[in-house]
GROMACS .gro file of C-alpha atoms in nm:
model
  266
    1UNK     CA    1   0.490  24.833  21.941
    2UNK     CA    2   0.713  25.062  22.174
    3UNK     CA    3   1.063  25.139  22.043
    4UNK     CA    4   1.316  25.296  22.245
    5UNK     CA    5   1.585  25.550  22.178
    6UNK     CA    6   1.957  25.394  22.215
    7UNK     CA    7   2.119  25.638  22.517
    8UNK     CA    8   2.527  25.621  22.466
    9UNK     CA    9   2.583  25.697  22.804
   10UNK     CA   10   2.845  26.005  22.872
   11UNK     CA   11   3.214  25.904  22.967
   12UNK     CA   12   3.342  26.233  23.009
   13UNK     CA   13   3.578  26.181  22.771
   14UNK     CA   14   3.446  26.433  22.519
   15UNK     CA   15   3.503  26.795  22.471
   16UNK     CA   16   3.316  27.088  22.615
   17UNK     CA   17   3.166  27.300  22.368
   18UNK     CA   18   3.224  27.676  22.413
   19UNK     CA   19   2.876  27.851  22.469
   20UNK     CA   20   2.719  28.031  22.158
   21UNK     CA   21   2.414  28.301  22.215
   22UNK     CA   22   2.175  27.999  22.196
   23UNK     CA   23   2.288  27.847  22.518
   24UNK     CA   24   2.410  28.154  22.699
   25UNK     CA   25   2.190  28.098  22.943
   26UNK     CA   26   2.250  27.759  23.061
   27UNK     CA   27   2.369  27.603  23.396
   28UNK     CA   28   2.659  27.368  23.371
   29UNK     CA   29   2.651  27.120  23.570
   30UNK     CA   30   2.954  26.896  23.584
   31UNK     CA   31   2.869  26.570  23.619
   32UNK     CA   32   2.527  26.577  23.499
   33UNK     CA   33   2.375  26.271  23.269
   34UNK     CA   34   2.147  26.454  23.046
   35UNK     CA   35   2.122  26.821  22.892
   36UNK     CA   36   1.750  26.958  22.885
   37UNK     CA   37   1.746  27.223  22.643
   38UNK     CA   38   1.402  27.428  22.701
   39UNK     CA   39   1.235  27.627  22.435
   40UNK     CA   40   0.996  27.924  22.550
   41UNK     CA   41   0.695  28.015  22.395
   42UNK     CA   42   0.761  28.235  22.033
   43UNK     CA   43   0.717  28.546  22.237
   44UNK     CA   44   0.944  28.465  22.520
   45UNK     CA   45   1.330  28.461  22.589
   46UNK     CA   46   1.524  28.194  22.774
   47UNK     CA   47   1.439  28.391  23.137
   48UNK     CA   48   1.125  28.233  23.084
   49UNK     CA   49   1.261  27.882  23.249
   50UNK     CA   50   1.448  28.069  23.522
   51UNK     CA   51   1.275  27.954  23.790
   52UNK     CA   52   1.273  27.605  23.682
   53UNK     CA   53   1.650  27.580  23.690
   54UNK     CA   54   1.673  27.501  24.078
   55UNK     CA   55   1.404  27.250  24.086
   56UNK     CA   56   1.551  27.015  23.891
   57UNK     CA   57   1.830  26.775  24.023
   58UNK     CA   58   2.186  26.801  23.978
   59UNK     CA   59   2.183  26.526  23.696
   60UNK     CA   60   1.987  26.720  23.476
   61UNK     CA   61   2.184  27.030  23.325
   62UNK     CA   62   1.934  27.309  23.264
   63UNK     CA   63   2.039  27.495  22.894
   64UNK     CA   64   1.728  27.749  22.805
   65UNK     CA   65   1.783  27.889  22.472
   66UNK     CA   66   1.775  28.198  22.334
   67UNK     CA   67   1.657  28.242  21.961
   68UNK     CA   68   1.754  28.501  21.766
   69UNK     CA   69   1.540  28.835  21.815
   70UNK     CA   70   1.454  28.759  22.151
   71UNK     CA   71   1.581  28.815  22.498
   72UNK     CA   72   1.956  28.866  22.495
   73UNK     CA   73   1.976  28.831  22.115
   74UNK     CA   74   1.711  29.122  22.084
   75UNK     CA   75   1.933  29.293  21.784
   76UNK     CA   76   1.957  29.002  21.594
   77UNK     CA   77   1.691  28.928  21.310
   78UNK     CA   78   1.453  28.692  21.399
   79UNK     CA   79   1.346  28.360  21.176
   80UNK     CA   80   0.966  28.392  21.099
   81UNK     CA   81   0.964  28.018  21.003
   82UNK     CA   82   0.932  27.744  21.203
   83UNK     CA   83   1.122  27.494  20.971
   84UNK     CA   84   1.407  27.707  20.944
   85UNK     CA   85   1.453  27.791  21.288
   86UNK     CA   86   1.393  27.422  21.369
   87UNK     CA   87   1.701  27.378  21.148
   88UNK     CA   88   1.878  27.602  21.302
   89UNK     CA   89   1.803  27.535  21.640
   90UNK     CA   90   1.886  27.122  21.532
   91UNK     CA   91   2.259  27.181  21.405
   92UNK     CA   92   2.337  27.419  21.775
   93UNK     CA   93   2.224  27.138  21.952
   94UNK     CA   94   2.398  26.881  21.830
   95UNK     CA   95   2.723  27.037  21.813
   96UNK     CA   96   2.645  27.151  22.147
   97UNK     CA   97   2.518  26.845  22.324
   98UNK     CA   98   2.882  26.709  22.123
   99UNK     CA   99   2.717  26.348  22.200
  100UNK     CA  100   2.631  26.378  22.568
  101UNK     CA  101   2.236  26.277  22.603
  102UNK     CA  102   2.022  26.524  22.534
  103UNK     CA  103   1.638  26.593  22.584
  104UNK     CA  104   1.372  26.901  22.483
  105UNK     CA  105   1.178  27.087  22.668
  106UNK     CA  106   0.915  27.351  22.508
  107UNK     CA  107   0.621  27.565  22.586
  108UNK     CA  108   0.338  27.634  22.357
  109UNK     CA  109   0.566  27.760  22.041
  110UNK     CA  110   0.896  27.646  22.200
  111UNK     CA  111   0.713  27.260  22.241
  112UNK     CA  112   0.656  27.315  21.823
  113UNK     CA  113   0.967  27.410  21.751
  114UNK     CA  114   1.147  27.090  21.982
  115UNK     CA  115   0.914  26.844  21.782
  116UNK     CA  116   1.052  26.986  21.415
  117UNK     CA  117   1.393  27.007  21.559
  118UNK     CA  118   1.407  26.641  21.665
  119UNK     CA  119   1.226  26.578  21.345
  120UNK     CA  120   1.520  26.739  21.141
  121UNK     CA  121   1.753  26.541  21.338
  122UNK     CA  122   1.623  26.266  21.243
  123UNK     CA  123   1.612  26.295  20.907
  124UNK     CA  124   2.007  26.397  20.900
  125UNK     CA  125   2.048  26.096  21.082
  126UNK     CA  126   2.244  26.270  21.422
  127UNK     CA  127   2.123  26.194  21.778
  128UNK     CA  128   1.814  26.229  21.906
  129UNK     CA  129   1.660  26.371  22.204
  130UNK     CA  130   1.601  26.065  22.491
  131UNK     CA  131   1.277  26.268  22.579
  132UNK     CA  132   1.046  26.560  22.428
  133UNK     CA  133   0.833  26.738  22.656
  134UNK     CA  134   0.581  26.964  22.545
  135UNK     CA  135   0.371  27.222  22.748
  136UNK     CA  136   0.029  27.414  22.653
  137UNK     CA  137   0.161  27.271  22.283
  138UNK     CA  138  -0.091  27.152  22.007
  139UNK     CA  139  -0.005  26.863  21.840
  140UNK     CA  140   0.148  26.984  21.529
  141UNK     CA  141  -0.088  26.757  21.292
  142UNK     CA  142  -0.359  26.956  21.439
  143UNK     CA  143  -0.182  27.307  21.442
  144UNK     CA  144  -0.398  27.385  21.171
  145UNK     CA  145  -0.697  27.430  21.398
  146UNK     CA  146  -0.512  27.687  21.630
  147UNK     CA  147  -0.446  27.887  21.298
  148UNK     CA  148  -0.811  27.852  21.188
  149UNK     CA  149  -0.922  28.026  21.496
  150UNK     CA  150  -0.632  28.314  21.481
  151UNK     CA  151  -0.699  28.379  21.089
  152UNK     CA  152  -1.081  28.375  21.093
  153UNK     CA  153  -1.108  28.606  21.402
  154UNK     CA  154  -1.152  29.002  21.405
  155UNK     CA  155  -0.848  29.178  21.536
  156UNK     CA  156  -1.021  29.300  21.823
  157UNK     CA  157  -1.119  29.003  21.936
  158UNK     CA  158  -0.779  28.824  21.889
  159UNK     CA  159  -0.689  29.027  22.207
  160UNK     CA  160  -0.782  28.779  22.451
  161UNK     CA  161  -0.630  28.465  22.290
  162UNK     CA  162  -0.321  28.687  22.187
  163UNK     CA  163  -0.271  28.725  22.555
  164UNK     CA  164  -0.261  28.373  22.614
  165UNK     CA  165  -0.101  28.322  22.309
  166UNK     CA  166   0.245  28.564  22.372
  167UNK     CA  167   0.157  28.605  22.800
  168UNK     CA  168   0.164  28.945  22.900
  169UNK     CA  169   0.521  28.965  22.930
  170UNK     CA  170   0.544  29.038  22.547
  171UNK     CA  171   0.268  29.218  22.540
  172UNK     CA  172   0.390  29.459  22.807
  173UNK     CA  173   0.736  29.466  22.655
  174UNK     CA  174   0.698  29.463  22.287
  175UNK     CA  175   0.304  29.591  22.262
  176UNK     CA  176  -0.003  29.458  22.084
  177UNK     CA  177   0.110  29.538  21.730
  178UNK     CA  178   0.436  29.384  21.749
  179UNK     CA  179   0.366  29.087  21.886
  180UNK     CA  180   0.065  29.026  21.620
  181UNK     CA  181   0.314  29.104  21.323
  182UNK     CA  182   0.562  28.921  21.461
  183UNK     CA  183   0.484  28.629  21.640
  184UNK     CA  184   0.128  28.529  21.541
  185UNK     CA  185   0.251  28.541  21.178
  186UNK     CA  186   0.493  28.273  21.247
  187UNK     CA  187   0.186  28.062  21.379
  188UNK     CA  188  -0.020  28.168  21.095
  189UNK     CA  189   0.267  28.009  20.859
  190UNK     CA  190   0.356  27.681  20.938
  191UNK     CA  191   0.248  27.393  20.776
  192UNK     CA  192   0.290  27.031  20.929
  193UNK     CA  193   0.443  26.773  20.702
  194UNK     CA  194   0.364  26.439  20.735
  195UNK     CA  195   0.658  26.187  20.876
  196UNK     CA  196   0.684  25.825  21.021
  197UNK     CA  197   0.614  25.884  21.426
  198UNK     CA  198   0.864  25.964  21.661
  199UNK     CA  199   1.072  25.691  21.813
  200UNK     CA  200   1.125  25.884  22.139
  201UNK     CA  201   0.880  25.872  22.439
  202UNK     CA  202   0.678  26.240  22.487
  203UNK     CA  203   0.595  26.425  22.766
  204UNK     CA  204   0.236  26.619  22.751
  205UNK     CA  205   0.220  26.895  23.024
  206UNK     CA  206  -0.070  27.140  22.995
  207UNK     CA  207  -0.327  27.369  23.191
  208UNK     CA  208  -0.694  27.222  23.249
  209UNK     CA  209  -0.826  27.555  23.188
  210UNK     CA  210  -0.599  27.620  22.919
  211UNK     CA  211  -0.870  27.818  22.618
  212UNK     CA  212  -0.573  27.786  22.335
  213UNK     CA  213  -0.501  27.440  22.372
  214UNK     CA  214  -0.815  27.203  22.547
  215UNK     CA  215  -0.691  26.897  22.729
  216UNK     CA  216  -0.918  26.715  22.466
  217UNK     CA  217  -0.719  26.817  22.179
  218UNK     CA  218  -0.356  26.701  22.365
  219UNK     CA  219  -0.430  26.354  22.341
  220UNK     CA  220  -0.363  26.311  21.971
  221UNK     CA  221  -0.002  26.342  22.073
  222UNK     CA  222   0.003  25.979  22.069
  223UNK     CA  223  -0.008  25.958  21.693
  224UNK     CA  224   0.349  26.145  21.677
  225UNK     CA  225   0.541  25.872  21.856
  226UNK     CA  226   0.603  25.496  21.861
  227UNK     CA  227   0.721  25.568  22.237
  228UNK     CA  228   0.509  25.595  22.515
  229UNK     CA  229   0.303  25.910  22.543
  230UNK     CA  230   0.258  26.046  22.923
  231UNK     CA  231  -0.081  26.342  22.931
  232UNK     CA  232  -0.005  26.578  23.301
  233UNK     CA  233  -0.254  26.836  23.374
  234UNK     CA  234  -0.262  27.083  23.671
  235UNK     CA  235  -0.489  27.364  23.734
  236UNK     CA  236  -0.497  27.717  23.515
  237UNK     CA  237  -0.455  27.814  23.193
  238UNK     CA  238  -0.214  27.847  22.853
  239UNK     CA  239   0.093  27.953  23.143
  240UNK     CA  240  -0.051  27.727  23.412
  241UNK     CA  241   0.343  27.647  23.434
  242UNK     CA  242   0.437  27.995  23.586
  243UNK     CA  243   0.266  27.867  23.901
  244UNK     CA  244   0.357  27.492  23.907
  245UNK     CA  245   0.739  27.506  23.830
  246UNK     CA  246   0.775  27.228  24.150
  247UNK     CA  247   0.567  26.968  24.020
  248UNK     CA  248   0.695  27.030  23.657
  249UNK     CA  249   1.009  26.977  23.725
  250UNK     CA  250   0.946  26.671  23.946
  251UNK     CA  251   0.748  26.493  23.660
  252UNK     CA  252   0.996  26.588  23.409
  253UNK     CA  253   1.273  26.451  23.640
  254UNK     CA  254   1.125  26.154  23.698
  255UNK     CA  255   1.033  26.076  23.246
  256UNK     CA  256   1.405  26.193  23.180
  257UNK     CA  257   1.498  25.928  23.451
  258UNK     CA  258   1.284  25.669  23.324
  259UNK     CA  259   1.447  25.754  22.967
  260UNK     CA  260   1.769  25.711  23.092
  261UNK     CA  261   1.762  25.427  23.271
  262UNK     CA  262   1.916  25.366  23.655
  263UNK     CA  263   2.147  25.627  23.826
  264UNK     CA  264   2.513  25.577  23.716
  265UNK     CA  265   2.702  25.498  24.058
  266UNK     CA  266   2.957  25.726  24.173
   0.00000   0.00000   0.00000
């Protein structure tokens, strides 16, 4: 049976929340019917989802965050566990999204994190995202395998999936050894917890040559939610994104819209 997420829509009526380090980054957009808070990979920062920003429509208000230790929060100590930055991440949002709708967006790490943040929502009983979109993202019942691989490899040989793993943007920036300590440990360390499914539809983006995450093993996505489960796949790898921001967007548009409902009239 599908079940559907109630969507109070937004009146206007209530407060603007003052921007915090998490959603420095984002693009208000008065006016707008949903907030789309995008989650970069666990090597990234919120630059990551610049150029998506301008290819979405005006109704969609573009917030990438920034999580502590990366990016613009560089100084800050980053959380090395997914269910406490989940957490985290959970309690910004929904004093942030201050009861506007609300939907996550995530890459590889980033599409982890959104799942155990709307998870912890849930369980405190405060809104929930209207969509979750994941890209180049495991299912987290499965993450297990992805770890399997990482933890039974040689170092050496961890190079090449590390690269699709972090992207060469953290490799170049923060170099080999840093981003093994730091980022593959937080991989290395989580440990799914079985819940009741999702009552929110999903969005599965991902790369059909993608070596970290095979189109094959995407399609047990469908177990997480009682909503309806959408697979897109467009040529290249684990950051097939970086050249496909266009079509992205448009297909993300168009599930947010169908999440929604109709167009408010002006």
């Amino acid at each position: 049976m599908t079940r559907t997420v109630p969507v109070t829509p937004y009146d206007g009526t209530r407060p603007a929340t003052a921007l915090s380090p998490w959603t420095a980054a984002a693009v208000r957009r008065p006016g707008a019917e949903v907030r789309l808070y995008c989650l970069p990979f666990l090597g990234g920062s919120a630059d990551f989802f610049l150029p998506l920003v301008p290819e979405l429509p005006d109704w969609v208000e573009p917030c990438p965050v920034e999580l502590p230790g990366h990016g613009r929060r560089l100084r800050e100590p980053a959380v090395r566990d997914v269910p406490e930055l989940a957490r985290r991440l959970a309690e910004e949002v929904d004093r942030d999204a201050a009861g506007r709708p609300f939907a996550f967006f995530g890459h590889c790490g980033g599409g982890l994190l959104a799942f155990e943040a709307t998870r912890h929502l849930r369980r405190r009983g405060l809104p929930r995202p209207v969509l979750l979109g994941v890209s180049a993202t495991p299912p987290p019942h499965e993450w297990h395998l992805l770890t399997a691989e990482l933890r039974t490899r040689p170092l050496h040989r961890l190079m090449p999936l590390l690269r699709e793993l972090a992207g060469q943007r953290a490799l170049h920036a923060s170099g080999a050894n840093a981003v093994l300590k730091r980022e593959v440990s937080v991989y290395l360390r989580y440990r799914y917890r079985e819940e009741a499914p999702l009552d929110c539809p999903i969005s599965v983006f991902g790369g059909r040559q993608d070596p970290v995450v095979p189109q094959e093993a995407t399609r047990t996505w469908s177990e997480l939610s009682g909503g309806r489960v959408r697979h897109r796949v467009y040529p290249g790898r684990h950051f097939y994104i970086d050249d496909r921001w266009p079509e992205v967007a448009q297909n993300l548009a168009r599930d947010l819209r169908g999440a929604l409902g109709p167009a408010r009239l002006p």
